[in-house]
Coordinates of C-alpha atoms in Angstrom, one line a residue:
M18 CA -27.0 2.0 -4.1
S19 CA -23.4 3.0 -3.6
A20 CA -20.5 0.9 -4.9
A21 CA -19.7 -0.3 -1.4
T22 CA -22.4 -1.8 0.9
T23 CA -23.0 0.0 4.2
S24 CA -22.9 -1.5 7.7
P25 CA -26.2 -0.5 9.3
S26 CA -24.7 -0.4 12.8
E27 CA -21.8 1.9 11.8
G28 CA -23.0 3.7 8.7
R29 CA -19.6 3.2 7.0
P30 CA -18.8 1.4 3.7
A31 CA -18.2 -2.3 4.2
L32 CA -15.1 -3.9 2.7
K33 CA -17.2 -6.5 0.8
P34 CA -17.3 -5.7 -3.0
P35 CA -20.8 -5.1 -4.3
P36 CA -22.4 -7.8 -6.5
D37 CA -21.8 -5.9 -9.7
A38 CA -18.0 -5.4 -9.0
A39 CA -15.7 -6.4 -11.8
A40 CA -12.6 -8.7 -11.6
P41 CA -9.4 -6.6 -11.5
V42 CA -7.5 -6.5 -14.8
R43 CA -3.7 -6.1 -14.9
H44 CA -2.7 -3.2 -17.1
P45 CA -0.7 -4.2 -20.2
D46 CA 2.1 -1.8 -19.3
A47 CA 2.3 -3.0 -15.6
P48 CA 5.7 -4.2 -14.4
A49 CA 6.3 -7.9 -15.4
P50 CA 5.9 -10.6 -12.8
G51 CA 9.0 -10.8 -10.7
E52 CA 10.0 -7.2 -11.4
L53 CA 11.1 -5.1 -8.4
L54 CA 8.9 -2.0 -8.2
G55 CA 11.3 0.2 -6.3
A56 CA 10.4 3.3 -4.3
H57 CA 7.8 5.6 -5.8
Y58 CA 9.1 8.6 -3.8
D59 CA 12.4 8.7 -1.9
Q60 CA 10.8 10.4 1.2
C61 CA 7.9 7.9 1.5
F62 CA 7.8 6.4 5.0
G63 CA 6.9 3.0 3.5
C64 CA 9.2 2.5 0.5
G65 CA 11.4 5.6 0.4
E66 CA 15.1 4.8 0.3
T67 CA 16.3 8.0 2.1
Q68 CA 14.0 7.7 5.1
P69 CA 16.3 6.8 8.0
H70 CA 13.5 5.2 10.1
G71 CA 11.2 4.2 7.2
L72 CA 10.2 0.7 6.4
H73 CA 12.3 0.5 3.2
L74 CA 9.7 -2.0 2.0
A75 CA 10.6 -3.6 -1.3
S76 CA 7.7 -4.8 -3.5
R77 CA 7.8 -7.2 -6.4
A78 CA 5.1 -7.7 -9.0
G79 CA 3.3 -11.0 -9.0
E80 CA 1.0 -12.7 -11.3
G81 CA -2.3 -11.0 -12.2
V82 CA -3.0 -8.1 -9.9
S83 CA -0.8 -9.3 -7.0
L84 CA 2.6 -8.6 -5.4
T85 CA 4.9 -9.6 -2.7
A86 CA 7.0 -7.5 -0.4
E87 CA 9.5 -7.8 2.5
F88 CA 10.1 -5.6 5.5
T89 CA 12.6 -6.1 8.3
V90 CA 11.5 -4.8 11.7
Q91 CA 14.2 -2.4 13.1
P92 CA 14.6 -1.2 16.7
A93 CA 13.1 2.1 15.7
H94 CA 9.9 0.3 14.8
Q95 CA 9.2 -1.2 18.2
G96 CA 6.2 -0.5 20.4
A97 CA 6.4 -2.9 23.3
P98 CA 10.0 -3.8 24.1
G99 CA 11.4 -6.0 21.4
L100 CA 8.2 -6.1 19.4
A101 CA 7.0 -4.2 16.3
H102 CA 4.5 -1.4 16.9
G103 CA 1.1 -2.3 15.6
G104 CA 0.9 1.0 13.7
V105 CA 4.1 0.2 11.9
L106 CA 2.7 -3.2 10.9
V107 CA -0.4 -1.4 9.6
S108 CA 1.8 0.9 7.6
A109 CA 3.6 -2.1 6.0
L110 CA 0.2 -3.6 5.0
D111 CA -1.0 -0.2 3.7
E112 CA 2.1 0.3 1.6
T113 CA 1.9 -3.2 0.2
L114 CA -1.8 -2.8 -0.7
G115 CA -1.1 0.7 -2.2
A116 CA 1.5 -0.7 -4.5
L117 CA -1.1 -2.7 -6.3
S118 CA -2.1 0.5 -8.0
W119 CA 1.1 0.2 -10.1
L120 CA -0.3 -3.0 -11.6
L121 CA -3.6 -1.4 -12.4
R122 CA -1.9 1.9 -13.6
V123 CA -4.2 4.1 -11.5
I124 CA -3.6 6.7 -8.8
A125 CA -5.4 5.6 -5.6
V126 CA -5.5 6.4 -1.9
T127 CA -6.6 4.4 1.1
G128 CA -10.2 4.8 1.9
R129 CA -10.5 2.2 4.6
L130 CA -8.2 -0.5 6.0
E131 CA -9.2 -3.2 8.5
T132 CA -6.4 -5.1 10.2
D133 CA -6.2 -8.3 12.2
F134 CA -3.1 -8.8 14.5
V135 CA -2.7 -12.6 14.8
L136 CA 0.9 -13.0 16.2
P137 CA 3.5 -10.7 17.7
V138 CA 6.3 -9.7 15.4
P139 CA 9.7 -9.4 17.1
V140 CA 12.3 -6.8 16.2
G141 CA 14.7 -8.3 13.7
T142 CA 12.0 -10.3 12.0
I143 CA 11.5 -10.2 8.3
L144 CA 7.8 -9.8 7.5
Y145 CA 6.9 -11.5 4.2
L146 CA 3.9 -9.7 2.7
S147 CA 1.6 -10.6 -0.1
A148 CA -1.3 -8.6 -1.5
R149 CA -3.9 -9.0 -4.2
C150 CA -6.6 -6.9 -5.7
T151 CA -9.9 -8.7 -5.4
A152 CA -12.4 -6.5 -7.2
V153 CA -13.0 -3.1 -8.8
A154 CA -16.3 -1.1 -8.7
G155 CA -16.1 2.3 -10.4
R156 CA -13.4 4.3 -8.6
K157 CA -13.3 1.7 -5.7
I158 CA -10.6 -0.9 -5.5
Y159 CA -10.9 -3.8 -3.1
S160 CA -7.8 -5.7 -1.9
S161 CA -6.4 -8.0 0.7
A162 CA -3.0 -8.6 2.2
E163 CA -1.2 -10.7 4.8
G164 CA 2.1 -10.7 6.5
R165 CA 3.9 -13.9 7.5
I166 CA 6.9 -14.5 9.7
G167 CA 9.5 -17.3 9.5
G168 CA 9.4 -17.4 5.7
P169 CA 7.0 -16.7 2.9
D170 CA 5.0 -19.8 3.9
G171 CA 5.3 -19.2 7.6
P172 CA 2.5 -18.5 10.0
V173 CA 0.3 -15.4 9.3
A174 CA 1.1 -12.6 11.8
V175 CA -1.0 -9.8 10.4
R176 CA -3.7 -9.4 7.6
A177 CA -5.8 -6.7 6.2
D178 CA -8.7 -5.9 3.9
A179 CA -8.7 -2.6 2.2
L180 CA -10.8 -0.2 0.1
F181 CA -8.8 2.2 -2.1
V182 CA -10.3 5.0 -4.1
E183 CA -9.0 6.2 -7.4
V184 CA -8.0 9.9 -7.5
K185 CA -6.4 12.4 -9.8
V186 CA -3.0 14.1 -9.2
D187 CA -4.6 17.2 -7.8
H188 CA -5.6 15.2 -4.7
F189 CA -1.9 15.5 -3.7
T190 CA -1.1 18.9 -5.1
A191 CA -4.1 20.5 -3.3
H192 CA -3.6 18.8 0.1
G193 CA 0.2 18.2 0.4
R194 CA 2.6 20.6 2.1
P195 CA 3.7 23.1 -0.5
E196 CA 7.4 22.7 0.0
E197 CA 7.4 19.0 -0.7
I198 CA 4.9 19.3 -3.6
Q199 CA 7.1 22.0 -5.3
A200 CA 10.3 20.1 -4.7
A201 CA 8.8 16.9 -6.2
M202 CA 7.3 18.7 -9.2
A203 CA 10.5 20.6 -9.9
D204 CA 12.6 17.4 -10.2
P205 CA 14.1 17.4 -13.8
D206 CA 13.5 13.7 -14.0
Q207 CA 9.9 13.6 -15.2
A208 CA 9.6 9.9 -14.6
K209 CA 10.4 10.6 -10.9
V210 CA 7.8 13.4 -10.8
A211 CA 5.1 11.0 -12.2
R212 CA 6.1 8.2 -9.7
A213 CA 6.0 10.5 -6.7
F214 CA 2.3 10.8 -7.1
E215 CA 1.4 7.3 -8.2
V216 CA 0.9 5.6 -4.8
N217 CA 0.3 7.6 -1.6
P218 CA -2.1 7.5 1.4

């Protein structure tokens, strides 16, 4: 049987960890609780500092394999007038969930993401995100996240469950656009080169 169970009606992996999944273990070299993670790549739509219409999402390590993040909805992020586009909210959840890889010290990509939209999120709102890894089964990493409005303890506006899959760096070098791959690999700052490929969809 595969590491993820399969939904008979859809034939896709379910997001429930298998019975033999292990509890996630924070890597000893992971950022300390409270530490700001920073952008992994300056052109990343989710966390990149130089993306003019990006989310500029700032993540902070939490206890165990968890983290928090904040994202302010800008006018460029709206779908319906005055409200955040649902796809942008999914991107914020995905970015937050992906950042959990830094605490496990693995390279992982999104395999599946299921999202519930609970409340509308107006432009100008700060979305307070929290994410935690729930289980690991081989290369598969299970996690959950939620986004609240009105404060870190405010009402839940969006939530998601995700399945990430651990990969090697060649996943990105084989599939990314050559210009960006070459530019990232040629950076003289080797720490930046390594970080560019740490977390990515």
